[in-house]
Coordinates of C-alpha atoms in Angstrom, one line a residue:
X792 CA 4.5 73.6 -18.6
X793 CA 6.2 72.9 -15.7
X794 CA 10.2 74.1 -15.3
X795 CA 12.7 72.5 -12.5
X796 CA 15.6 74.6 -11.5
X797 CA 18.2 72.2 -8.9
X798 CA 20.8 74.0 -8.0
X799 CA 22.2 71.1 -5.7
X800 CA 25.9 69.9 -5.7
X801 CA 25.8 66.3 -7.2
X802 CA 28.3 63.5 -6.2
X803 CA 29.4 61.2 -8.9
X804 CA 27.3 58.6 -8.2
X805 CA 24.1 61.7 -7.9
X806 CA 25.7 62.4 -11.2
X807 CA 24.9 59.2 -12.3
X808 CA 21.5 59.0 -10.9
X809 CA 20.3 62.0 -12.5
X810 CA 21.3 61.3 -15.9
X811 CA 19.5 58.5 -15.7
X812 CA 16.5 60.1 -13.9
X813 CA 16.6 62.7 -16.7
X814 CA 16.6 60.5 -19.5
X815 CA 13.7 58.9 -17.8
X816 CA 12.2 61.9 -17.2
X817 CA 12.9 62.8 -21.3
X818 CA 10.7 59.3 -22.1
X819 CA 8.3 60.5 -20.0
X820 CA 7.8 64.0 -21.4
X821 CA 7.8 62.8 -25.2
X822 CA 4.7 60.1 -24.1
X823 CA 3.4 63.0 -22.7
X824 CA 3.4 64.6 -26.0
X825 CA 2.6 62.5 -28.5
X826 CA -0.9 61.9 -26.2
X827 CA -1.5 65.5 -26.5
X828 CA -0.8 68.8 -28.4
X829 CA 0.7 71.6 -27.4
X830 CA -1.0 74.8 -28.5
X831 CA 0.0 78.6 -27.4
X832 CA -1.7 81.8 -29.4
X833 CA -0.2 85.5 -29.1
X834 CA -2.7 87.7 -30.1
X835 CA -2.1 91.7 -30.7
X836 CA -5.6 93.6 -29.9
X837 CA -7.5 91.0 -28.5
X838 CA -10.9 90.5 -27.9
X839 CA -10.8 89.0 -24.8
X840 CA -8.4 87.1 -22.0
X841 CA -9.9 84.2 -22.7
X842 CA -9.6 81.9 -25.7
X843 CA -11.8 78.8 -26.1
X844 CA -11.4 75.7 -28.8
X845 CA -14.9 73.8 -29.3
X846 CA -16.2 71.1 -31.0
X847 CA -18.2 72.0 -33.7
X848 CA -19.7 68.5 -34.0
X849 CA -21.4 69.1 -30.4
X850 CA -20.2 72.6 -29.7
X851 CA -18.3 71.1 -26.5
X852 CA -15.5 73.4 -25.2
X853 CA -12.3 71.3 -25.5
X854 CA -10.1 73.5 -23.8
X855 CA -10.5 77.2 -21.8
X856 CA -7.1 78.8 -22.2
X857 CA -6.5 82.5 -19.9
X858 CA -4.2 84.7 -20.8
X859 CA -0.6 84.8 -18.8
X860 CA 1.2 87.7 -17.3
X861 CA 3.3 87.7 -20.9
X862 CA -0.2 88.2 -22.8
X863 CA 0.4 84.8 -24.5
X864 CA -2.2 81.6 -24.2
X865 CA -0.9 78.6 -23.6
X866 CA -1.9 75.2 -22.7
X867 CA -1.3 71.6 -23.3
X868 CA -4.3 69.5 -23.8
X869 CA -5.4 65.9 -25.0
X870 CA -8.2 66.0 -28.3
X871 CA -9.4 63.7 -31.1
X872 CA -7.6 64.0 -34.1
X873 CA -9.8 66.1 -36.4
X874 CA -11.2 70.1 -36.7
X875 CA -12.1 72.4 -34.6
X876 CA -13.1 76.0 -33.9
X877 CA -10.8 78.5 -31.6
X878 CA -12.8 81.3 -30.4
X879 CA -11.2 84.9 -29.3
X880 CA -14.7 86.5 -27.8
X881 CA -16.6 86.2 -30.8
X882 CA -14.2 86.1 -33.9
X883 CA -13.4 82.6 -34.6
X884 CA -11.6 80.4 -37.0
X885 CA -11.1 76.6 -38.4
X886 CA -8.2 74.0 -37.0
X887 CA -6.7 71.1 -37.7
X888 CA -5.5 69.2 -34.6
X889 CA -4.2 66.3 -33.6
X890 CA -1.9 65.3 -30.6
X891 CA 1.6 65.3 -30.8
X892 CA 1.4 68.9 -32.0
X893 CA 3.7 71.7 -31.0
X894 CA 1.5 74.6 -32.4
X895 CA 1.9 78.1 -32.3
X896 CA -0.6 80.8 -33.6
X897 CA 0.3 84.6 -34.3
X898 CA -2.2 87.0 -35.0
X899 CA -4.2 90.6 -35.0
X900 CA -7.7 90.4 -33.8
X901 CA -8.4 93.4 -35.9
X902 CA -6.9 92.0 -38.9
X903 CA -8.7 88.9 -37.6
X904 CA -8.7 86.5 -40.6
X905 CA -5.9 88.3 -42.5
X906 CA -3.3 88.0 -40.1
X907 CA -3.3 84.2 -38.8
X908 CA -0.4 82.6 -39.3
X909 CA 0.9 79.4 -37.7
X910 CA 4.1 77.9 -37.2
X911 CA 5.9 74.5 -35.2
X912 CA 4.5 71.1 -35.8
X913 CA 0.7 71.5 -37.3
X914 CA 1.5 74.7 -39.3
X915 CA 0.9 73.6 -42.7
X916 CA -2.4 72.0 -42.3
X917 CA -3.5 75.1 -40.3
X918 CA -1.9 77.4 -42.4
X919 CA -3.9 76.1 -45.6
X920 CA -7.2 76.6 -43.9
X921 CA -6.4 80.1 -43.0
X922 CA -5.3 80.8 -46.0
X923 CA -8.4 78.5 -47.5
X924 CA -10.9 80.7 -45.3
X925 CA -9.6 83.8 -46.8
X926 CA -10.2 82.7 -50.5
X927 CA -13.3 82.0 -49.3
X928 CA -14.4 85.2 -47.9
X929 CA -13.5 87.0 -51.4
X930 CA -15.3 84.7 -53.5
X931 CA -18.3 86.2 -55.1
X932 CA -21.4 84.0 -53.9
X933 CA -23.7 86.2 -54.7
X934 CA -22.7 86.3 -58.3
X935 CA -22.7 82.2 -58.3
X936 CA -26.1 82.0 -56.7
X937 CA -27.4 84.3 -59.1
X938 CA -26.8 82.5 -62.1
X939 CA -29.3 80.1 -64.2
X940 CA -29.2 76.1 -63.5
X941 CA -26.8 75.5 -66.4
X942 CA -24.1 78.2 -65.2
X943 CA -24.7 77.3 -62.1
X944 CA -24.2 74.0 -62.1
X945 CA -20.9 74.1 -64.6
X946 CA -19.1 77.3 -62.2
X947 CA -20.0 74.8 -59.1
X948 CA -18.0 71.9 -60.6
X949 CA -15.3 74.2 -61.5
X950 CA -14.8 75.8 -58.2
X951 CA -14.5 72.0 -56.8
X952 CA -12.0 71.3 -59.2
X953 CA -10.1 74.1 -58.4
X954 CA -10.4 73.7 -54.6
X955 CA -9.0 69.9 -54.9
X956 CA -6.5 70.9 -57.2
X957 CA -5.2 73.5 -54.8
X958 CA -4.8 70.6 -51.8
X959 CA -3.6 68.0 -53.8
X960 CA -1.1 70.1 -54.7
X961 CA 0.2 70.5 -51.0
X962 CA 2.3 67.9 -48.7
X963 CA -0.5 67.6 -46.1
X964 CA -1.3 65.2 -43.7
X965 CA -2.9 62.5 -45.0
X966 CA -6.0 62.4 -42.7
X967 CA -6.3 65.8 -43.2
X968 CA -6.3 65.6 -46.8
X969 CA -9.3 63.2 -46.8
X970 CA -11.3 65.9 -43.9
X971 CA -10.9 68.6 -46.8
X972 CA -11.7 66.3 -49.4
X973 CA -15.3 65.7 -47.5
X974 CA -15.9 69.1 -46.5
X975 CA -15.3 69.9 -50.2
X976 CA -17.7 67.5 -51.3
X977 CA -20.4 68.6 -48.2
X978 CA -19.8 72.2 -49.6
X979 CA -21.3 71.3 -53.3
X980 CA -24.4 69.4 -51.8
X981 CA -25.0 72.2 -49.6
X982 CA -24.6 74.8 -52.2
X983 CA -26.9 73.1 -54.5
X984 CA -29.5 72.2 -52.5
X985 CA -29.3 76.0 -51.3
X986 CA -29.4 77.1 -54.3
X987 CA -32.4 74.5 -55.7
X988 CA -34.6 76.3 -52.6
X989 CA -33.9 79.9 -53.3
X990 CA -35.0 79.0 -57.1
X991 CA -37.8 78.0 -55.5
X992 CA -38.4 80.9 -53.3
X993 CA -38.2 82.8 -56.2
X994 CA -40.8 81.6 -57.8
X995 CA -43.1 83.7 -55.0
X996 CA -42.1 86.5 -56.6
X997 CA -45.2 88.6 -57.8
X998 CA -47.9 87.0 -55.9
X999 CA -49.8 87.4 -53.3
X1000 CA -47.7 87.4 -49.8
X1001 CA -48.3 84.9 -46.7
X1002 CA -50.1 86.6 -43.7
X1003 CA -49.2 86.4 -40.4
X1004 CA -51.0 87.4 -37.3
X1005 CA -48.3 87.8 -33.8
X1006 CA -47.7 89.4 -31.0
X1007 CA -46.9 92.6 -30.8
X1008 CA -43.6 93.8 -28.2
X1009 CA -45.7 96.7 -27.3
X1010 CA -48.7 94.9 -26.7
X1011 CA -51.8 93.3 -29.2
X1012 CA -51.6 91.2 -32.4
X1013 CA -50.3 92.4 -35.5
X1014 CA -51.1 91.3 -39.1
X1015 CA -49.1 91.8 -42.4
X1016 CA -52.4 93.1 -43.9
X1017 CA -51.9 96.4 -41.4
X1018 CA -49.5 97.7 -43.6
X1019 CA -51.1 97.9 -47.0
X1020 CA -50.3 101.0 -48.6
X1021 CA -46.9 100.9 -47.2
X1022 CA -43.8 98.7 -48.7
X1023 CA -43.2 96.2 -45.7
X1024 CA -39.1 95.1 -45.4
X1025 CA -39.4 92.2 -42.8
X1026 CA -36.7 91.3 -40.8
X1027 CA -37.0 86.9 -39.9
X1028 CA -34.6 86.6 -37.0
X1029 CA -33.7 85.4 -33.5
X1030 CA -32.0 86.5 -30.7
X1031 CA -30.1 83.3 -30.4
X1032 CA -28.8 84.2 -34.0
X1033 CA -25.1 85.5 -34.1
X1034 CA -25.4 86.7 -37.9
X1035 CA -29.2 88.3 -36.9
X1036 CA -28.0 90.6 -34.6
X1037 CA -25.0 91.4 -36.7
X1038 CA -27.4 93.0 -38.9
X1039 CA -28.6 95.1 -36.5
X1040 CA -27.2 98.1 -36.9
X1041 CA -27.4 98.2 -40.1
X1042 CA -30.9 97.8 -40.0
X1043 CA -31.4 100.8 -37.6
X1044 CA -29.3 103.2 -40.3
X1045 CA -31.8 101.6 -42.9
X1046 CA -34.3 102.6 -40.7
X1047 CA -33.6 106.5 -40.0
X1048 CA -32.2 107.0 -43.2
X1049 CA -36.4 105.7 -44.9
X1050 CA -38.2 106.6 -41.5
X1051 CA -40.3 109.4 -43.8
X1052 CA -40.7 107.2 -46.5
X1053 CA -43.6 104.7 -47.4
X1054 CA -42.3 101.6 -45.8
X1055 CA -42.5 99.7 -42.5
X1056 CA -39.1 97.6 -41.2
X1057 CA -40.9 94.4 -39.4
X1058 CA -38.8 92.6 -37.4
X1059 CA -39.9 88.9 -37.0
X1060 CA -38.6 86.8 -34.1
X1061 CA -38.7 83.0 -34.5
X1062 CA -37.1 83.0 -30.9
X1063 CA -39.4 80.3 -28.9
X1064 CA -42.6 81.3 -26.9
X1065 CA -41.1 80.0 -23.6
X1066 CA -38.0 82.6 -24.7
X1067 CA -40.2 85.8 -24.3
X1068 CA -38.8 87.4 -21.8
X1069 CA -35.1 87.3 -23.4
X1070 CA -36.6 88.2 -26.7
X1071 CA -38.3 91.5 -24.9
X1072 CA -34.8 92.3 -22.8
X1073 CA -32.6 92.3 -26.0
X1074 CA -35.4 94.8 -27.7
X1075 CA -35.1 96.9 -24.9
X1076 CA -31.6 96.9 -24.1
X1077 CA -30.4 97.2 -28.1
X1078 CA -33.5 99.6 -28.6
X1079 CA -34.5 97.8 -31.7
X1080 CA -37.1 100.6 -33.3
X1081 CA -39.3 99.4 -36.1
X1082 CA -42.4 96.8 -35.8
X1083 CA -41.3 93.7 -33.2
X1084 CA -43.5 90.5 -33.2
X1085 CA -42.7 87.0 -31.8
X1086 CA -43.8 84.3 -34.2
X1087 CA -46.6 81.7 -32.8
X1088 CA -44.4 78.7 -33.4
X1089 CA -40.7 79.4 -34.1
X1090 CA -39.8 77.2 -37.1
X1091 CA -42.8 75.6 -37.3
X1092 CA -44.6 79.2 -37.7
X1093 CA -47.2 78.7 -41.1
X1094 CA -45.4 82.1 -42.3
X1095 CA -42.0 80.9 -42.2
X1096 CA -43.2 77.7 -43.9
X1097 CA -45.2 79.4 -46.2
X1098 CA -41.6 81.1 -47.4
X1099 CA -39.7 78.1 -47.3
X1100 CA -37.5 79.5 -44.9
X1101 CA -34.7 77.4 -43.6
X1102 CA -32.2 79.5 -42.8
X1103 CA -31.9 83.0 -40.8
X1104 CA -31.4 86.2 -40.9
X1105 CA -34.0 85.6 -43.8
X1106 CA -35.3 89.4 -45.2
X1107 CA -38.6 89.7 -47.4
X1108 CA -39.9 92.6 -49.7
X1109 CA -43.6 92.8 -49.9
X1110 CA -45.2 95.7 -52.2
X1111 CA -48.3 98.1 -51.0
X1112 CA -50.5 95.9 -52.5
X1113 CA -49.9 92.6 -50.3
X1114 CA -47.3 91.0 -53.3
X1115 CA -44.2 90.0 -52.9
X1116 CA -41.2 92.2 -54.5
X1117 CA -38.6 89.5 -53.2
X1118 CA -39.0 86.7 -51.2
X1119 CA -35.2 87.0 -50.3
X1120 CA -34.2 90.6 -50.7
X1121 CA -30.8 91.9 -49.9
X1122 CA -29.6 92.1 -45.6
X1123 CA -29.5 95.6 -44.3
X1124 CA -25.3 95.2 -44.9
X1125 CA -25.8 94.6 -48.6
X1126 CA -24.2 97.4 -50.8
X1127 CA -27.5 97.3 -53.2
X1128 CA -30.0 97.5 -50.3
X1129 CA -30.3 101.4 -50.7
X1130 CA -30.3 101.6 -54.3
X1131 CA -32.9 99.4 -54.6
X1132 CA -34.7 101.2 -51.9
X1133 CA -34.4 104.5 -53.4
X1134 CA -35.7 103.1 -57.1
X1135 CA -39.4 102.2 -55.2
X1136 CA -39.3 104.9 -53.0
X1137 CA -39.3 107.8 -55.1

């Protein structure tokens, strides 16, 4: 934003001139605006000096903004009328934009979700989705997921209904109103067809597990059937995979905390062959322990097949005899993982 100070004694007629210059000037400033939207952030305890908004159609970065002397970002940009993600390093949550905005954003990256709040022109639609992605973090998906086709299906249509009611019941911009509306819509199919394949992964339950046969990070193949007589809690990952590595320290405490017990912690990398070298430097620099093999054909691997796996960080339970225990046991994070660890390792 750019300020002019004149402090130049004006005739009448210079008078004159610069009214109408300014007024001009006015004209030119509002065109300005409504062909873009102003956006400035003050974050307390943030995670970098750098904020970035993307595209999460085509994960193109829309706008860079550094931090000023003030600690405040702020920048005025052009964008396509629609959502977007803001990133502060790798915290990150939904917009609305559109131009003509005047936006302002207030938060605490340590309170990262809880504390956004927006306010100028663009603060309702903005401050529904913050407020939306909050309501989504506490609800119990778990619970949902775990529940036979007819419950399923009937709490599904409920928490639609409940999630249209909610923005029908707000003065939103109209275009935004019909984005929610879709995404609500998206949500459902994606939740059932989610929850259609983990009824089918359950069905693997009880028998016989897939093998595999990989690579080894500290040299030689490995095969599942290596481990019988020990419980085998494998880890299908990547090092691409934000989510993946989240997980990993919770997999080393897992580890330590059953490193004298009957069970091996396989890690499985999905990460590409031509990738090697990047999948050997994060297992060195984060000192990943356990069993690390790189998979012979990322997604296309028969073993992630063979588990209908479609999504990652993916974990599987297999038993001392070769069967599986789950064919989608709980992450590393999950409050049950130790309980049910301690009930078969007695």
């Amino acid at each position: 934003m750019l300020v002019l100070n004149n402090n130049i004694k004006l005739t009448l007629m210079n008078k004159l001139n610069f009214v109408i210059g300014f007024c001009l000037l006015s004209v030119c400033v509002i065109a300005q605006t409504k062909s873009s939207i102003v956006f400035q952030a003050e974050i307390a305890n943030r995670n970098s000096d750098a904020v970035t908004i993307l595209d999460p159609k085509n994960g193109n970065e829309i706008v860079k903004i550094i931090v000023d002397k003030a600690g405040i970002f702020k920048n005025s940009f052009a964008v396509t009328e629609g959502l977007y993600m803001f990133f502060d390093g790798k915290e990150y949550t939904q917009m609305f934009l559109k131009n003509g905005y005047d936006l302002r954003m207030k938060m605490d990256a340590k309170q990262f979700d809880e504390s956004i709040v927006y306010t100028g022109t663009g603060a309702e639609e903005n401050n529904f989705l913050a407020q939306s992605a909050l309501q989504d973090k506490s609800y119990d998906y778990d619970a949902l997921l775990g529940m036979n086709e007819e419950d399923f299906s009937k709490n599904l249509l409920t928490k639609k209904a409940a999630n249209l009611v909610t923005l029908d019941k707000k003065k939103l911009d109209e275009n935004f109103v019909l984005l929610q509306k879709k995404n609500i819509e998206n949500s459902v199919v994606g939740l059932n067809q989610y929850y259609l394949e983990l009824l089918k992964t359950k069905k693997l339950n009880g028998s016989l597990s897939p093998s595999f046969e990989y690579d080894n990070y500290k040299g030689g193949k490995t095969k599942l059937e290596d481990f019988r007589g020990k419980y085998v809690y494998i880890d299908v990952w990547a090092t691409w995979c934000a989510p993946c590595r989240a997980e990993i320290p919770f997999l080393k405490k897992l580890e330590e905390k059953y490193h004298q017990k009957n069970i091996v912690f396989v890690s499985l990398s999905i990460d590409q062959v031509k990738d090697i070298e990047k999948w050997k430097t994060l297992i060195k620099d984060k000192e990943l322990g356990g069993v690390q093999v790189l998979a012979d054909n990322d997604w296309n691997s028969q073993f992630v097949k063979d588990y209908n796996i479609s999504g990652i960080p993916r974990f599987i339970l297999v038993d001392p005899n070769g069967k599986i225990v789950k064919a989608d046991a709980p992450r590393p994070s999950s409050p049950t993982i130790e309980a049910e660890f301690d009930a078969i390792l007695k």
